[in-house]
PDB file of C-alpha atoms in Angstrom:
ATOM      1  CA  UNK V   1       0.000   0.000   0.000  1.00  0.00           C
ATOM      2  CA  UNK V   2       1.667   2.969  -0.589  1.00  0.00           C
ATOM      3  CA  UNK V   3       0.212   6.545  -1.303  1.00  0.00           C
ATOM      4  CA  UNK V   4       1.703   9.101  -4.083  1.00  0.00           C
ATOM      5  CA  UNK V   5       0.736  12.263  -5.807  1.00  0.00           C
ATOM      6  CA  UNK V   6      -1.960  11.262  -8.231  1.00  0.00           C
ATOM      7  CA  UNK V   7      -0.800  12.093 -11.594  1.00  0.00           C
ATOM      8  CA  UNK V   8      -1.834  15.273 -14.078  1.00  0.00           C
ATOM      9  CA  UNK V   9      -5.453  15.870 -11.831  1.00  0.00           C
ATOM     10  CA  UNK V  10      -4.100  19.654 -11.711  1.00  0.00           C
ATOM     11  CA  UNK V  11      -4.219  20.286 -15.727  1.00  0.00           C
ATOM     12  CA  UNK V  12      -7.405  22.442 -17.166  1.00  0.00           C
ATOM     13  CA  UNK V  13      -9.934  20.237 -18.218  1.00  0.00           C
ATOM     14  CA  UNK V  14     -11.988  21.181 -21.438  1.00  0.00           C
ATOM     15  CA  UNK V  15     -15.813  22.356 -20.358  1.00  0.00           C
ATOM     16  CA  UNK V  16     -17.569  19.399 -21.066  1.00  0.00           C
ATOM     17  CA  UNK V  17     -15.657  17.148 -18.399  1.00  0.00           C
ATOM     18  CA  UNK V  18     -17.416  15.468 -15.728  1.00  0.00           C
ATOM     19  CA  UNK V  19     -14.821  16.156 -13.023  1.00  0.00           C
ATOM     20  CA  UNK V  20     -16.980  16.558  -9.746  1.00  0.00           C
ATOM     21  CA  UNK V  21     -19.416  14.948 -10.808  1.00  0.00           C
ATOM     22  CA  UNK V  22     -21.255  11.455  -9.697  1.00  0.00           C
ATOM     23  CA  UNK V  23     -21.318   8.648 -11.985  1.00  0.00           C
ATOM     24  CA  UNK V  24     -24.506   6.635 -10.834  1.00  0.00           C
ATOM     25  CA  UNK V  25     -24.515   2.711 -11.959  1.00  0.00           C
ATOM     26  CA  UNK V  26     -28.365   2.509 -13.564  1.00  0.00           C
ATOM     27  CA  UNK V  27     -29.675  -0.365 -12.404  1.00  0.00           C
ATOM     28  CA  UNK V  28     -29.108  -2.375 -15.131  1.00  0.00           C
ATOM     29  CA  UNK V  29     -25.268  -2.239 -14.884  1.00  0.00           C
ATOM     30  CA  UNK V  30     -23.682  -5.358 -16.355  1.00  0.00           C
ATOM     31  CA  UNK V  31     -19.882  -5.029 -14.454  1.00  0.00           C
ATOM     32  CA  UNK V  32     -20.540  -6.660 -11.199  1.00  0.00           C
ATOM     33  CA  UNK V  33     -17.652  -4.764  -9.819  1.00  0.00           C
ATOM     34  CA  UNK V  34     -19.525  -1.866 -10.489  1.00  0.00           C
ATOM     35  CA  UNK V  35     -23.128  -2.955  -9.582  1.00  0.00           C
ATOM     36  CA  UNK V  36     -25.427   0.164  -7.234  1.00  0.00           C
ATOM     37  CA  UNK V  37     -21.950   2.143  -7.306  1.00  0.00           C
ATOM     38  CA  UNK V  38     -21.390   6.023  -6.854  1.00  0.00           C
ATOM     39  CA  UNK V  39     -18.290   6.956  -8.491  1.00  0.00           C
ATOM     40  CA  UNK V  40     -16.485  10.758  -8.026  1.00  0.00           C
ATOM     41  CA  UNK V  41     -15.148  11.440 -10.908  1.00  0.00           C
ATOM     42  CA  UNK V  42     -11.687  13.229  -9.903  1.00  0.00           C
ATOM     43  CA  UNK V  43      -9.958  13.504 -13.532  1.00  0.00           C
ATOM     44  CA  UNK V  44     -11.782  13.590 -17.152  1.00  0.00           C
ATOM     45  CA  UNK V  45     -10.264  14.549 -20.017  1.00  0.00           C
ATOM     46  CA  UNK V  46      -9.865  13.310 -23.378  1.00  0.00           C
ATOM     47  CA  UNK V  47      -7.300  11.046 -22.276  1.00  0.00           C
ATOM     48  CA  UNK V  48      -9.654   9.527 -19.989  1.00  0.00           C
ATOM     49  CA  UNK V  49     -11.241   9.789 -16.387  1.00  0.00           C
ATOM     50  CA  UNK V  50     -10.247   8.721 -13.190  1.00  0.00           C
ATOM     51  CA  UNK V  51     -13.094   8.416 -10.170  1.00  0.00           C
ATOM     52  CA  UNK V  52     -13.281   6.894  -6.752  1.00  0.00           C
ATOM     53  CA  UNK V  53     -15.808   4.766  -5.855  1.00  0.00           C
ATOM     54  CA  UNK V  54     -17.415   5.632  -2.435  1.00  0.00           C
ATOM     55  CA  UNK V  55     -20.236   2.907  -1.610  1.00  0.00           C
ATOM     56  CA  UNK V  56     -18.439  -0.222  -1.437  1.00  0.00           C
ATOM     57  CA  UNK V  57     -16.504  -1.256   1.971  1.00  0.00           C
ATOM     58  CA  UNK V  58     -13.482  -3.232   2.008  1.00  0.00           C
ATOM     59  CA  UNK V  59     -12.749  -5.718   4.497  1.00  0.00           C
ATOM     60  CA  UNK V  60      -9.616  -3.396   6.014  1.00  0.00           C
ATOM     61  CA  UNK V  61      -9.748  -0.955   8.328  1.00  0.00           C
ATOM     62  CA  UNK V  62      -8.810   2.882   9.148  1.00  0.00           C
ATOM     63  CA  UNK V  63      -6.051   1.042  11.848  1.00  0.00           C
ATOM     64  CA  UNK V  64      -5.120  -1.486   9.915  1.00  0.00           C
ATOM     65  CA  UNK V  65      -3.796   1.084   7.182  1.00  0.00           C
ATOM     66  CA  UNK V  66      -2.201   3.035   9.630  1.00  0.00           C
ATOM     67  CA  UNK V  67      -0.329  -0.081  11.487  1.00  0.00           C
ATOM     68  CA  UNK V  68       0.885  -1.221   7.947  1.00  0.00           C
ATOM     69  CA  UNK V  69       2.394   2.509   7.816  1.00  0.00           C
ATOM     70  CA  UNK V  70       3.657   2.204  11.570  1.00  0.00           C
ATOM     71  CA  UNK V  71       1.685   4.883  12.698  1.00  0.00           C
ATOM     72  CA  UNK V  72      -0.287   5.392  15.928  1.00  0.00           C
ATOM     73  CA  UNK V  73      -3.862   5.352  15.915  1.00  0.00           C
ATOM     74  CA  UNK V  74      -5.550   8.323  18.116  1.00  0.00           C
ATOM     75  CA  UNK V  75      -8.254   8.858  15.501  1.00  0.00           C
ATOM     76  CA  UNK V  76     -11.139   7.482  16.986  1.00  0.00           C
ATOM     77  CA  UNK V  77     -12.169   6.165  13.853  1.00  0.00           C
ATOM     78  CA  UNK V  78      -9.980   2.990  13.733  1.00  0.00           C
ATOM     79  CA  UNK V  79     -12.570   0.919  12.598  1.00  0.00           C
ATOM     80  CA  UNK V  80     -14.091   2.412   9.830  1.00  0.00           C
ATOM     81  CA  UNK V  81     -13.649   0.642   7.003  1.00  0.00           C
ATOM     82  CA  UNK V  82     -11.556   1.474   3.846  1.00  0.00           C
ATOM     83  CA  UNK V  83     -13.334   1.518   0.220  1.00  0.00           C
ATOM     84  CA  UNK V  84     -12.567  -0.339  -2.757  1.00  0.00           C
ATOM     85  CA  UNK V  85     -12.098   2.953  -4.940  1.00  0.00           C
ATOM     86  CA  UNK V  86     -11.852   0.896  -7.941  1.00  0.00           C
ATOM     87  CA  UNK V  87     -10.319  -2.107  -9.604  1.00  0.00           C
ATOM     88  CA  UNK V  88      -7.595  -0.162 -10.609  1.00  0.00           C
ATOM     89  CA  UNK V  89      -3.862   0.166  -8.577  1.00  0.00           C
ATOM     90  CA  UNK V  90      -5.915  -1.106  -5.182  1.00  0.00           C
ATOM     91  CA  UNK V  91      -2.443  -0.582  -3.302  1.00  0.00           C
ATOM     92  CA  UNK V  92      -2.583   2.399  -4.094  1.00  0.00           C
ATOM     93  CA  UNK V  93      -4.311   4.744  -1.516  1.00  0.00           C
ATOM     94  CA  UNK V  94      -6.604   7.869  -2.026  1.00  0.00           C
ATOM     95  CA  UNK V  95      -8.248  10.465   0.617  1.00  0.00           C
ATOM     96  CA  UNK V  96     -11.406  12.565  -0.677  1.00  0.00           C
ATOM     97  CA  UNK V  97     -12.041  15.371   1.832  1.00  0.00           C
ATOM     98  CA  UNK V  98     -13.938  18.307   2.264  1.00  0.00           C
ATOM     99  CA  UNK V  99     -11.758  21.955   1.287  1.00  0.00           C
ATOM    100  CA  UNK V 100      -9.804  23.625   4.486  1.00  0.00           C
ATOM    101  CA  UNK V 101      -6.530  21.380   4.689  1.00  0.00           C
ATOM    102  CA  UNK V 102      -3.717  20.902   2.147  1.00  0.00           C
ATOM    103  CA  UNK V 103      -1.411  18.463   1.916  1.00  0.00           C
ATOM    104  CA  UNK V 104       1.889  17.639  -0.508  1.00  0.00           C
ATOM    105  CA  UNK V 105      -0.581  16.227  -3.209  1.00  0.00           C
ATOM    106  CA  UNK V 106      -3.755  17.672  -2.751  1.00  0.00           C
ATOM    107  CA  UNK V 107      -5.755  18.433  -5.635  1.00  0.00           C
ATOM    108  CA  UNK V 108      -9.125  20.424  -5.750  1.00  0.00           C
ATOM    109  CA  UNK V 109     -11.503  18.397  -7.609  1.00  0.00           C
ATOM    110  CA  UNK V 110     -14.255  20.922  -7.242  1.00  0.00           C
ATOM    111  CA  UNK V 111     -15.196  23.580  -5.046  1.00  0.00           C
ATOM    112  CA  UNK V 112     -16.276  21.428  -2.127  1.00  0.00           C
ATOM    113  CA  UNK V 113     -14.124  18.398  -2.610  1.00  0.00           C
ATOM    114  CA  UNK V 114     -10.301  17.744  -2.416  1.00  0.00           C
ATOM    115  CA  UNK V 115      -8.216  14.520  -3.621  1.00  0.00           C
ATOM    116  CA  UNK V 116      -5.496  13.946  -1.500  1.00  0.00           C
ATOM    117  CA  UNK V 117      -2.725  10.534  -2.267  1.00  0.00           C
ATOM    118  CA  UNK V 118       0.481  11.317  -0.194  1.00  0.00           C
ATOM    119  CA  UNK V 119       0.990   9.898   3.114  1.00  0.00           C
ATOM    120  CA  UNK V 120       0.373  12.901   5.303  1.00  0.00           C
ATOM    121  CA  UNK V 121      -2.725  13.121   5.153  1.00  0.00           C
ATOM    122  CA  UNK V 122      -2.609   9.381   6.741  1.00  0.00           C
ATOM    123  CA  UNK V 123      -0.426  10.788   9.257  1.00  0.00           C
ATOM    124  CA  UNK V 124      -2.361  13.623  10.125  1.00  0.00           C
ATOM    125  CA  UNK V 125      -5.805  11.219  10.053  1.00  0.00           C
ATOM    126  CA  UNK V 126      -3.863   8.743  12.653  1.00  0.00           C
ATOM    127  CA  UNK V 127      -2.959  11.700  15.219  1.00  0.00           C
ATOM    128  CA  UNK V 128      -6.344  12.615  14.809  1.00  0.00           C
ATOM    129  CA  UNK V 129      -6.212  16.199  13.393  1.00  0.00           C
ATOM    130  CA  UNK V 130      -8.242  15.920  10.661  1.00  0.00           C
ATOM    131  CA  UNK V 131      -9.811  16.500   8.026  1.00  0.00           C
ATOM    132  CA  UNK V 132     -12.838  15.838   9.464  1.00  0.00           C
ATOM    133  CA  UNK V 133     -14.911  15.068   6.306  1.00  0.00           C
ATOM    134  CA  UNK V 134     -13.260  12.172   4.678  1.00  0.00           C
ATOM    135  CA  UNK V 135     -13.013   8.858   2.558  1.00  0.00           C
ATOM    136  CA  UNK V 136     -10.178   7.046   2.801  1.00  0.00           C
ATOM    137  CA  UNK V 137     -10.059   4.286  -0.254  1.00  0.00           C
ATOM    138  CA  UNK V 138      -7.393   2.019  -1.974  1.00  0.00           C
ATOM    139  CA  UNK V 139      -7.625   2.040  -5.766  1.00  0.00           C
ATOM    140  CA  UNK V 140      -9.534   3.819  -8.191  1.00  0.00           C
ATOM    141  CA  UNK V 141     -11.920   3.500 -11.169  1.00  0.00           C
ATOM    142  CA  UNK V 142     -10.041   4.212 -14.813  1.00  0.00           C
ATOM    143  CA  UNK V 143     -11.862   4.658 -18.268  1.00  0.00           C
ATOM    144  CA  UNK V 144      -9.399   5.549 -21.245  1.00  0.00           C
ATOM    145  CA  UNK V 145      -9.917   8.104 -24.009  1.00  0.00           C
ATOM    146  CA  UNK V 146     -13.618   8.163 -25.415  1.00  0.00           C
ATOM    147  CA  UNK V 147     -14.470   4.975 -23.439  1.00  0.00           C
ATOM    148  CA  UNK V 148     -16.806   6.391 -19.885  1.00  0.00           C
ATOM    149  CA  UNK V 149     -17.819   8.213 -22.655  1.00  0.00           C
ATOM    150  CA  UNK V 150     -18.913   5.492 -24.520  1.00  0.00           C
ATOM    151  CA  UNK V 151     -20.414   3.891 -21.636  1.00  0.00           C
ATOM    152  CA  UNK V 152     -23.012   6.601 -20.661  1.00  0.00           C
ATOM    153  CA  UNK V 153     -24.465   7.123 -24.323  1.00  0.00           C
ATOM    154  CA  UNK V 154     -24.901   2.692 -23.328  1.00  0.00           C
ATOM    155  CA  UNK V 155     -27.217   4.266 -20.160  1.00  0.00           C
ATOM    156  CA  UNK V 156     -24.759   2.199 -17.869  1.00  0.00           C
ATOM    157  CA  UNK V 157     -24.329   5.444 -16.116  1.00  0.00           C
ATOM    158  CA  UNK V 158     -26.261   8.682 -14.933  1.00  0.00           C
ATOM    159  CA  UNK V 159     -24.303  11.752 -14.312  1.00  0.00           C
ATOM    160  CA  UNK V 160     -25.474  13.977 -11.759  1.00  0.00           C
ATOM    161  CA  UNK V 161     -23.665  16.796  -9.649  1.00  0.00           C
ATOM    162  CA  UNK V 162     -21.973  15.598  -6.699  1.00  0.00           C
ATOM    163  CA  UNK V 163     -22.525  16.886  -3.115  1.00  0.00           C
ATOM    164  CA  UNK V 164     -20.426  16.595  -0.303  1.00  0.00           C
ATOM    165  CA  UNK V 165     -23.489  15.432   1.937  1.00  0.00           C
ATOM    166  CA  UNK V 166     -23.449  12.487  -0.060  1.00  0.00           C
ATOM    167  CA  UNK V 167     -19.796  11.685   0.020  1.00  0.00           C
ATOM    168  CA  UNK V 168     -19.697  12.559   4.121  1.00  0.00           C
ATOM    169  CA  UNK V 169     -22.708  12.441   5.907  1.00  0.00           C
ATOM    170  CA  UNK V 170     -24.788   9.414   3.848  1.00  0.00           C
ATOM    171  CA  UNK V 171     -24.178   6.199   5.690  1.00  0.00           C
ATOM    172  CA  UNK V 172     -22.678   4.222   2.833  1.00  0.00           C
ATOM    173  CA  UNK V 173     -25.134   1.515   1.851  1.00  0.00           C
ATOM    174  CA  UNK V 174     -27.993   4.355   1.366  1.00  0.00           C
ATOM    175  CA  UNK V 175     -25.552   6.534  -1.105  1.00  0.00           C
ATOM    176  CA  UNK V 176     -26.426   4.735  -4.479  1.00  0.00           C
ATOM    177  CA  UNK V 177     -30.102   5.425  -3.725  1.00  0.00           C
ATOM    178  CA  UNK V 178     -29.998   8.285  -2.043  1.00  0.00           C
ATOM    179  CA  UNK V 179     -27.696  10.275  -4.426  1.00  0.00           C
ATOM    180  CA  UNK V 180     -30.104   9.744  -7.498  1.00  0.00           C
ATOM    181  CA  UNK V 181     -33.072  10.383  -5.028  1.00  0.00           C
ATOM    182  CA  UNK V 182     -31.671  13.916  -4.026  1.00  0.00           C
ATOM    183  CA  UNK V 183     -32.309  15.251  -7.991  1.00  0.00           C
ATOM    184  CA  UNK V 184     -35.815  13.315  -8.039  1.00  0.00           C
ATOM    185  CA  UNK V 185     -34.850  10.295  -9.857  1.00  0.00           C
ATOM    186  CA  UNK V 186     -36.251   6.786  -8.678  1.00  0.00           C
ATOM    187  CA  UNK V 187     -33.574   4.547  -9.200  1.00  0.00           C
ATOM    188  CA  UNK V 188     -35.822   1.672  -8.859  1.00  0.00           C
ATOM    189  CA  UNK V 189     -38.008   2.729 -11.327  1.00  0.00           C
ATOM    190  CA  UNK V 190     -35.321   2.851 -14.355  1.00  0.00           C
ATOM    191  CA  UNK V 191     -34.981   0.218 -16.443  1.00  0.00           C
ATOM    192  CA  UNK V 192     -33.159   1.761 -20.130  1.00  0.00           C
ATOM    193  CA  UNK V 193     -33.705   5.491 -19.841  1.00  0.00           C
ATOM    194  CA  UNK V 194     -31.110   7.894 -20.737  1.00  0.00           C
ATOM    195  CA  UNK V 195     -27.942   8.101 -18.434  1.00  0.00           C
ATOM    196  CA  UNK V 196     -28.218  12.319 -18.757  1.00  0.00           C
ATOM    197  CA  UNK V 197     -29.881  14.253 -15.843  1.00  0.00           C
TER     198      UNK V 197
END
């Protein structure tokens, strides 16, 4: 497990990305890895997107990341779980937090939400100084040029704004439901509509 700065999330992105936005698995979602998931889409471009998903529980825990990284827990939150982010690099490690606190690779991802990979944010988690809003996950979700795409104009996906609520104050087995539900849309009520909102 190790955690880096996450690669080109700084660069412009044209006006018609979907970074900050949730990607919403409609319900008919093939990719089981993928099935009722909320995705944050950090990085879109037209070399691809990069997202984090933020429903689905691993079986490790806030304290078991930071004894791998010898560090003391005093967080109080030791056993919260980590999320599977994605399929993608799952040693990897990524922090999405609310604005207020920088650290050596944090990256605003929109005006409420920050991406954070470098170890002191774990640090600072473990001593228990914060950020207060926060997912910690290992991996992330990876589409390449053209191909998320590709997959919405499919209806495997609805795109709606994201909201830190959501993301930090949604226990995580309501936040597939309860994301669509927030913009009116019955998720159990779609079977092959469009994936726009």
């Amino acid at each position: 497990m190790h955690f880096k700065h996450p690669s080109n999330l700084d660069r412009d992105l044209t006006h018609n990305s979907l970074r900050g936005q949730f990607l919403i698995a409609m319900p008919g979602m093939q990719d089981p890895r993928f099935r009722q998931a909320v995705t944050f889409i950090c990085e879109h471009s037209t070399e691809g997107a990069m997202g984090i998903v933020i429903n689905t529980p691993s079986r490790i825990t806030w304290r078991e990341v930071f004894n791998q990284l010898e560090l003391d827990d005093a967080s109080l939150r030791g056993e919260e779980p980590v999320l599977v982010g994605g399929p993608v690099a799952q040693e990897q490690g990524f922090v999405l937090h609310g604005r207020g606190m920088t650290f050596a690779s944090t990256a605003e991802v929109s005006d409420d939400i920050s991406l954070t990979a470098s170890k002191d944010i774990i640090e600072s988690l473990a001593a228990g100084r914060g950020p207060d809003d926060v997912l910690l996950a290992l991996g992330y979700a990876g589409w390449g040029p053209g191909q998320l795409e590709q997959e919405i104009a499919e209806n495997a996906w609805l795109t709606l704004p994201a909201e830190p609520e959501i993301l930090f104050a949604t226990p995580m087995e309501k936040r597939w439901y309860t994301a669509a539900a927030r913009h009116g849309i019955d998720l159990s009520g779609i079977s092959s509509q469009s994936g726009h909102a």
